[in-house]
Tab-separated table of C-alpha atoms and ligand atoms in Angstrom:
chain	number	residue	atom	x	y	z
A	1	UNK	CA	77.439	183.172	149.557
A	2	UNK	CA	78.754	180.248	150.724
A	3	UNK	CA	80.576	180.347	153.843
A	4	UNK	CA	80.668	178.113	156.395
A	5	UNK	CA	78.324	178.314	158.801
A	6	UNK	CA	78.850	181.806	161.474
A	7	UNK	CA	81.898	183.368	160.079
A	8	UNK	CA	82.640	184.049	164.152
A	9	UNK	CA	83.578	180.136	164.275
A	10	UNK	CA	85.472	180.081	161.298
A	11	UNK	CA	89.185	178.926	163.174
A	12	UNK	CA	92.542	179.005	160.544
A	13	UNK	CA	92.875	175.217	159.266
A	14	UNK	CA	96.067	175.199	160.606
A	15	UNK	CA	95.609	176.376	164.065
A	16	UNK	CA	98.411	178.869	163.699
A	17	UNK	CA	97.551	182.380	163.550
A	18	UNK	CA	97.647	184.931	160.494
A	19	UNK	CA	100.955	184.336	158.654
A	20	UNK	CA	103.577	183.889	160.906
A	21	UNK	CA	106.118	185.427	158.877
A	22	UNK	CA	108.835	186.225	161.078
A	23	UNK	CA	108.468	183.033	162.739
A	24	UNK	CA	108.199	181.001	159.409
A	25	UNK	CA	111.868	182.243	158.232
A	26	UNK	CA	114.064	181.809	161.702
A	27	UNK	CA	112.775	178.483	162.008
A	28	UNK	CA	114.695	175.220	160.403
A	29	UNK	CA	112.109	173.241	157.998
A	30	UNK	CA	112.352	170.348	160.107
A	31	UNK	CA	110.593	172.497	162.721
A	32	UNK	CA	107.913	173.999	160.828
A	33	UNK	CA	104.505	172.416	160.624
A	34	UNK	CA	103.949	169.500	158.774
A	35	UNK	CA	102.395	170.155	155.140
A	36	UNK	CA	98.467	169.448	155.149
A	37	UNK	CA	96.710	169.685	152.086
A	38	UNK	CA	95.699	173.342	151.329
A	39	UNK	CA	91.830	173.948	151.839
A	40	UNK	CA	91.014	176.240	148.307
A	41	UNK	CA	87.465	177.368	147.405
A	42	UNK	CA	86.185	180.149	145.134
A	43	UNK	CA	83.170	181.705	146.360
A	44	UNK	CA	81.280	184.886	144.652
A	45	UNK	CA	80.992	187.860	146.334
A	46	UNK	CA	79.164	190.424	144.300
A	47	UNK	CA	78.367	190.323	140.725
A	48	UNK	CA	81.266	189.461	138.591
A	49	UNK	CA	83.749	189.689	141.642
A	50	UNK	CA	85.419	186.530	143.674
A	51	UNK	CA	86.776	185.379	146.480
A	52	UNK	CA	89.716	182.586	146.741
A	53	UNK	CA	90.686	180.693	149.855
A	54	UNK	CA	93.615	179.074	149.659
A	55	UNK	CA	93.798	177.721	153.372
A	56	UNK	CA	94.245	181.055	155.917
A	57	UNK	CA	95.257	183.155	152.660
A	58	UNK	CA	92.595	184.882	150.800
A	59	UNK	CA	92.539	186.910	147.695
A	60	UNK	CA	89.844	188.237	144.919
A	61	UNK	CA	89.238	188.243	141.135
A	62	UNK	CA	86.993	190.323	138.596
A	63	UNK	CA	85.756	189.131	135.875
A	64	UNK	CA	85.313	191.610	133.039
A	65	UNK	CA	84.823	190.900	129.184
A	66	UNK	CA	88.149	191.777	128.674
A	67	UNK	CA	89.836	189.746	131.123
A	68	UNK	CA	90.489	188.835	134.531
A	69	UNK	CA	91.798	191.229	137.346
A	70	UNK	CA	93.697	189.377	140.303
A	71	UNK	CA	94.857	190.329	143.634
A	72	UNK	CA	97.594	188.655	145.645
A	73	UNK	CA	98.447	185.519	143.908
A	74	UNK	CA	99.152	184.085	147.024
A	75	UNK	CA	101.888	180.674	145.953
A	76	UNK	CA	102.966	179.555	143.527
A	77	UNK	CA	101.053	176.196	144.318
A	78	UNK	CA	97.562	178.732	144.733
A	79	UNK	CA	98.479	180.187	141.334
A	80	UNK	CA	98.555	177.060	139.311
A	81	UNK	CA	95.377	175.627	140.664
A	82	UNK	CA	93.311	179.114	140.602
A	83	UNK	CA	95.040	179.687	136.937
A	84	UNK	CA	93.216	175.691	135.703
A	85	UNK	CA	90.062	177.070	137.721
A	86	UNK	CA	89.942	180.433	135.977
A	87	UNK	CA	90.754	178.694	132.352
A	88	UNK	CA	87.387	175.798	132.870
A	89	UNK	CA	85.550	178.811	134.601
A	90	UNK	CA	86.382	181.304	132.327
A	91	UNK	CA	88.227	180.432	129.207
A	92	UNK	CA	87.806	183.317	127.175
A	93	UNK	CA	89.425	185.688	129.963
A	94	UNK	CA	92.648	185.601	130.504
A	95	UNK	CA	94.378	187.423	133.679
A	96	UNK	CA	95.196	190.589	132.745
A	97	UNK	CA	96.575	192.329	135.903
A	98	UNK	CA	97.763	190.757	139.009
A	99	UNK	CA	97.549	193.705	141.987
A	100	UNK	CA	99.416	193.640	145.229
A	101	UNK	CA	98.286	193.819	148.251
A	102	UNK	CA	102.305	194.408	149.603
A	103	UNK	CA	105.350	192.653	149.000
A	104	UNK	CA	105.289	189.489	152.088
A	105	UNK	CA	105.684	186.279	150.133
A	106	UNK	CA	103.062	184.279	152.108
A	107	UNK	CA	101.193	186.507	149.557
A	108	UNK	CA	102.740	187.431	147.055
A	109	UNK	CA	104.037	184.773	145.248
A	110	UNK	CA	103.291	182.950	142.047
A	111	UNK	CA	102.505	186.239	139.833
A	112	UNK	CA	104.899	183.999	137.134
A	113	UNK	CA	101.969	181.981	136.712
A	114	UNK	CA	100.043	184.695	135.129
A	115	UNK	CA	102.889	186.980	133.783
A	116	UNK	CA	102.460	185.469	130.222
A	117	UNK	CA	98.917	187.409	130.051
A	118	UNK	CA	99.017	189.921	132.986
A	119	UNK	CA	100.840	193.152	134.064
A	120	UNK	CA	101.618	193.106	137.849
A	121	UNK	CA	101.074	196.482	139.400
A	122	UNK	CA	102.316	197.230	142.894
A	123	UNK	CA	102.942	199.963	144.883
A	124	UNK	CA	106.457	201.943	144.539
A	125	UNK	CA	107.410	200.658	147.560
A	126	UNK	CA	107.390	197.125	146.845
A	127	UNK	CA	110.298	196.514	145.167
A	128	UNK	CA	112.411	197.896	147.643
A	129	UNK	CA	110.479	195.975	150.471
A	130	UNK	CA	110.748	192.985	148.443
A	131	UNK	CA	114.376	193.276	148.004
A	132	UNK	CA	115.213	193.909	151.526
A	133	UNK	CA	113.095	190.744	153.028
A	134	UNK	CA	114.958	188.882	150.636
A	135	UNK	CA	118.194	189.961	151.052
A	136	UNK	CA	117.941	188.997	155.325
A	137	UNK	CA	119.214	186.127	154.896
A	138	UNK	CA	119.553	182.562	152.482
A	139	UNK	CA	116.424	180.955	154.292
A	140	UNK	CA	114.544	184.723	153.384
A	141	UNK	CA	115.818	184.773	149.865
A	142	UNK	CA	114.412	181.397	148.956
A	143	UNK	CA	111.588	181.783	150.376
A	144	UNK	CA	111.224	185.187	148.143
A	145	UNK	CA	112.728	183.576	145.313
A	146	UNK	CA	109.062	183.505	144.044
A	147	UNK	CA	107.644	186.723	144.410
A	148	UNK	CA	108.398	189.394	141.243
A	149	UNK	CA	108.516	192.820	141.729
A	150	UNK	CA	105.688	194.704	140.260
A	151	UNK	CA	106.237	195.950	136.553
A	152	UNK	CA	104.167	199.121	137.064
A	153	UNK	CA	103.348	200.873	140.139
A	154	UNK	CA	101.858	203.815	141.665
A	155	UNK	CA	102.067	206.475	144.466
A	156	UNK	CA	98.988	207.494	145.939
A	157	UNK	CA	96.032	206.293	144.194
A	158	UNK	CA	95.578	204.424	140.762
A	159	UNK	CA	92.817	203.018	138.430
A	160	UNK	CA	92.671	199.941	136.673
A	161	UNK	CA	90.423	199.710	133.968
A	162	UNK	CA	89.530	197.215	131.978
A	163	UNK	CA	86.634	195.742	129.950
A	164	UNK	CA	84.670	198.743	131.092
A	165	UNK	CA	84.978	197.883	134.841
A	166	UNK	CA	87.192	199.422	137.204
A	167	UNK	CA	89.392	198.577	140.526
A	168	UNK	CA	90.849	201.607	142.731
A	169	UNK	CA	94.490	200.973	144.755
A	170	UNK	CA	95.215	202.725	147.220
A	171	UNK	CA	97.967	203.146	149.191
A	172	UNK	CA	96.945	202.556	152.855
A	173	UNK	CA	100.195	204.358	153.649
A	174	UNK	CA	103.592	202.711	156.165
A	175	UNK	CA	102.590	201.228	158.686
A	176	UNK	CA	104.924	198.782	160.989
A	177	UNK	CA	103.768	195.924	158.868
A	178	UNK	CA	105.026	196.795	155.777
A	179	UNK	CA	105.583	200.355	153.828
A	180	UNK	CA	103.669	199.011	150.650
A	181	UNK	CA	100.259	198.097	152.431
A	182	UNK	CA	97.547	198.465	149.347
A	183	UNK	CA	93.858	199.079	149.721
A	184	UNK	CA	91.966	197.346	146.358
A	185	UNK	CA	88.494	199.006	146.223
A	186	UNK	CA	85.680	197.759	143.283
A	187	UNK	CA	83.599	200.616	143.485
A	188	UNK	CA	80.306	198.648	141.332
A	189	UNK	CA	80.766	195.540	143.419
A	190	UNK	CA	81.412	198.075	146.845
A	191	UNK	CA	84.003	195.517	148.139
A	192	UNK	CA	87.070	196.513	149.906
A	193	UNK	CA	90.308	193.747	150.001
A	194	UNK	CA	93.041	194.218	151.878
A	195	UNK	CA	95.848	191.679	153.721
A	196	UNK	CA	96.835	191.894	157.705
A	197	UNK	CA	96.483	195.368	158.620
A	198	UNK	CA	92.734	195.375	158.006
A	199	UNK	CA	90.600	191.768	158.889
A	200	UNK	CA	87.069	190.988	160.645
A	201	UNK	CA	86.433	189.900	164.035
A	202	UNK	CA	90.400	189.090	164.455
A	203	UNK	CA	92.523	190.798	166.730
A	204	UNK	CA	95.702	191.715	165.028
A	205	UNK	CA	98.543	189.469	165.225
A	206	UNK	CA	101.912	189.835	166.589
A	207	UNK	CA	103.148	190.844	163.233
A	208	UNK	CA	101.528	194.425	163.488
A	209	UNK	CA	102.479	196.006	166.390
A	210	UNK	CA	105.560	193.832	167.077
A	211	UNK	CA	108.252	196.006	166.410
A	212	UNK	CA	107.989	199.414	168.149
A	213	UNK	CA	106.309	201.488	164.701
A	214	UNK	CA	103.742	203.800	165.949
A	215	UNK	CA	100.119	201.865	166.753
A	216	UNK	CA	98.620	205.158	164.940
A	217	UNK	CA	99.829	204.092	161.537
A	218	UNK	CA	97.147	201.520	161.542
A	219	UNK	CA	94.563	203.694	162.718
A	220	UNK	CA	95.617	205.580	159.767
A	221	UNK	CA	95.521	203.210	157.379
A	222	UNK	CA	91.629	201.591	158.563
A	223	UNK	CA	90.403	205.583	158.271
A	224	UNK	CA	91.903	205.198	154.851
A	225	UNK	CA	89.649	202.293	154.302
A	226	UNK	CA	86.663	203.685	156.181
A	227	UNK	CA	86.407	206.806	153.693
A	228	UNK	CA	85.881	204.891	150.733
A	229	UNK	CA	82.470	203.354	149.368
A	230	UNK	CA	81.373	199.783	150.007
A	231	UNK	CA	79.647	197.661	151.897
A	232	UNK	CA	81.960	194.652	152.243
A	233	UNK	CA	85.467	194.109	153.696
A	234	UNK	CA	87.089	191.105	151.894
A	235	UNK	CA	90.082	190.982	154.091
A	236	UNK	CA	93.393	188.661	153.522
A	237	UNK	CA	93.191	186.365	156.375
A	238	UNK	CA	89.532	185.921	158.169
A	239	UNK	CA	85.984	185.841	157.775
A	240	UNK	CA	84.106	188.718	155.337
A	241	UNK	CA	82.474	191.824	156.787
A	242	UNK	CA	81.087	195.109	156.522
A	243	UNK	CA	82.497	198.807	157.167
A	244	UNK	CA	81.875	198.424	160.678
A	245	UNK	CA	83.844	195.469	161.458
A	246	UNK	CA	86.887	197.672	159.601
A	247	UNK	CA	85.849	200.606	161.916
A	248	UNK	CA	85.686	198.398	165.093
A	249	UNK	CA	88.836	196.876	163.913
A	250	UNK	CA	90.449	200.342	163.559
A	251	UNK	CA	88.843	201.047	167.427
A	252	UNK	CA	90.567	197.801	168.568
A	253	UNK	CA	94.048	199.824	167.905
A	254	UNK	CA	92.532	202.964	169.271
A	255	UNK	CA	91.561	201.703	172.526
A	256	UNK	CA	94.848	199.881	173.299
A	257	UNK	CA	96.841	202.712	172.364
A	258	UNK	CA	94.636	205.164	174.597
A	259	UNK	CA	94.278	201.682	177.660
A	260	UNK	CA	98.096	201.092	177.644
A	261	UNK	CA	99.793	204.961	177.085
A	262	UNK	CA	97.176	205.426	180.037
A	263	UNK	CA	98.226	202.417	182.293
A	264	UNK	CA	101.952	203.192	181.770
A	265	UNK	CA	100.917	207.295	183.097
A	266	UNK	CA	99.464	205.269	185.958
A	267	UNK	CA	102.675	203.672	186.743
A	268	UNK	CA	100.922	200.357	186.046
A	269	UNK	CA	103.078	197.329	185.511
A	270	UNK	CA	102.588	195.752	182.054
A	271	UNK	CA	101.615	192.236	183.859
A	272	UNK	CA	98.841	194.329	185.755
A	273	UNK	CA	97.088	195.831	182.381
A	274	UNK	CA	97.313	192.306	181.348
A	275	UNK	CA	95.666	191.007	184.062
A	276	UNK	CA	92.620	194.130	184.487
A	277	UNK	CA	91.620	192.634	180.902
A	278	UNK	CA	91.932	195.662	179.267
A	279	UNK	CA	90.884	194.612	175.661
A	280	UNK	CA	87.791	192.506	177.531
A	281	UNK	CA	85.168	194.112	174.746
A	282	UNK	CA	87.113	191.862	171.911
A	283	UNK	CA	86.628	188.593	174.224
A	284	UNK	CA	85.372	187.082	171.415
A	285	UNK	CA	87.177	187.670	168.261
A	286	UNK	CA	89.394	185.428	166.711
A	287	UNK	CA	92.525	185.135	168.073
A	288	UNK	CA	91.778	186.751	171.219
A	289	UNK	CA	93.841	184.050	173.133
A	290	UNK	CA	96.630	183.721	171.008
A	291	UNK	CA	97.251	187.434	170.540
A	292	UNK	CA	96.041	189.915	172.842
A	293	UNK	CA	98.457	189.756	175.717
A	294	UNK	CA	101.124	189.963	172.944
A	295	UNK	CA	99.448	192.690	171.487
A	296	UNK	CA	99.399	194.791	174.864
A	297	UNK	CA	102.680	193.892	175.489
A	298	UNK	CA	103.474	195.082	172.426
A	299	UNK	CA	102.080	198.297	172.898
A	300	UNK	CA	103.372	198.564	176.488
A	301	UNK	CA	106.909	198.300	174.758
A	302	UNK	CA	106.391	201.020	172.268
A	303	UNK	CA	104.578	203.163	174.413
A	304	UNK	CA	107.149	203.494	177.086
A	305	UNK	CA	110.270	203.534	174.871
A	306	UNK	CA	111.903	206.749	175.206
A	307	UNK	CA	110.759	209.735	173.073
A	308	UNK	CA	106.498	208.714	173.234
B	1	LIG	ZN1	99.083	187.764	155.897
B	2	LIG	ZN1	102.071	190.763	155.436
């Protein structure tokens, strides 16, 4: 393991928090953050299993004597320096699969790279996903220009095999975020990857409970997490952690779900719960500043709209 130092001081290089999506697309170029060059690493994780950083976007690779499995692919920048890593690394193991965590661009794209070796797997909700974000608007279509739509996908559950190893998806079910969401489990290695409805020591970004789905879905989708077996949560964005930093994340929806549906009863004013520090226990995740007002704003919103 080589991370640096605490993973609780580990800040995004960029200062911005997890994938600002929405943001990222309404906003001219000129306006948008100046380009710094990305920070990439490969680190191991557990036996033949890896971890990429490419900046505030991580993803994972297995290496098995028949080939290479890949998650996200992440750009098509990320591709075609992890592709010359994996070929000096590994040259006798070509990718074989490419598997997506959903459809969002600032993760999915550059599965070209690969496509002359691997089949990229999805799940059967992608391509719709994919094709709506993209059809938005000309600044969204661009920008999804370089994501491809899975060539096989799945439902539920589904194993890849290969080389005598084996990764589980598994559909972490809709959630606000996106209706694709996949959970990768490797059972041997006991690692768990996911991308930004499931991280470690983050609060959840704006792009979760942002637009009015219900907060439950998320519980929902960490329990799906929590019931499988490992020991290590490889997340998208964020440091690395263990099942109980994916069942504390799953409590941080919880409790303000239960803090905010309970303020609202009390005929509290959203700028009160805000201000009785509500959240207080997650002082000192990542993010906490940038985020957590939004986030019980957010849920203030949804809670209150008519029909909850
Ligand atoms: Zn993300
Ligand atoms: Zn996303």
């Amino acid at each position: 393991m080589t991370y640096h130092s605490s993973p609780m001081t580990i800040r995004f290089p960029f200062g911005v928090p997890v994938a600002c999506l929405a943001l990222a697309m309404t906003l001219p170029v000129s306006a948008q953050q100046p380009q710094r060059p990305p920070v990439r690493a490969i680190t191991r994780i557990a036996g033949d299993l890896y971890r990429v950083q490419d900046s505030d976007h991580y993803t994972m690779f297995l290496v098995t004597p028949a080939g290479i499995i890949l998650a996200d692919p992440i750009s098509a920048d990320a591709a075609t320096w992890l592709k010359a890593q994996l070929t000096a690394r590994f040259p006798n193991a070509p990718v074989r699969y490419v598997l997506y965590s959903h459809h969002h661009q600032d993760h999915a794209s550059g599965a070209a790279v690969f496509n002359d070796t691997a089949e990229i797997v999805g799940h059967e909700n992608f391509a719709a996903a994919l094709a709506a974000a993209a059809g938005q608007n000309a600044v969204a279509a661009k920008r999804y220009a370089a994501v491809l739509p899975p060539e096989s996908t799945y439902r539920d559950r589904r194993t890849i095999a290969l080389g005598g190893r084996r990764v589980e998806m598994i559909y972490a079910g809709r959630t606000g975020h996106a209706p694709d969401l996949t959970i990768l489990h490797f059972p041997a290695e006991r690692v768990v990857f996911g991308a930004d409805f499931m991280a470690v020591r983050t609060v959840p970004g704006s792009n979760t409970m942002g637009n009015g789905a219900p907060i439950e879905e998320y519980v929902n989708a960490l329990k799906r997490v929590e019931a499988l077996d490992f020991d290590i949560a490889a997340p998208g964005h964020g440091p690395v952690g263990t099942r109980r930093d994916i069942a504390d994340h799953r409590r941080y929806f919880e409790q303000i779900a239960a803090r905010v549906s309970q303020g609202i009863k009390a005929g509290r004013t959203l700028d009160e719960l805000q201000a009785a520090k509500i959240m207080d226990e997650f002082r000192e995740w990542i993010e906490y500043d940038e985020d957590n007002d939004v986030n019980i704003a957010n849920a203030y919103k949804t809670l209150s709209a008519p029909g909850r």
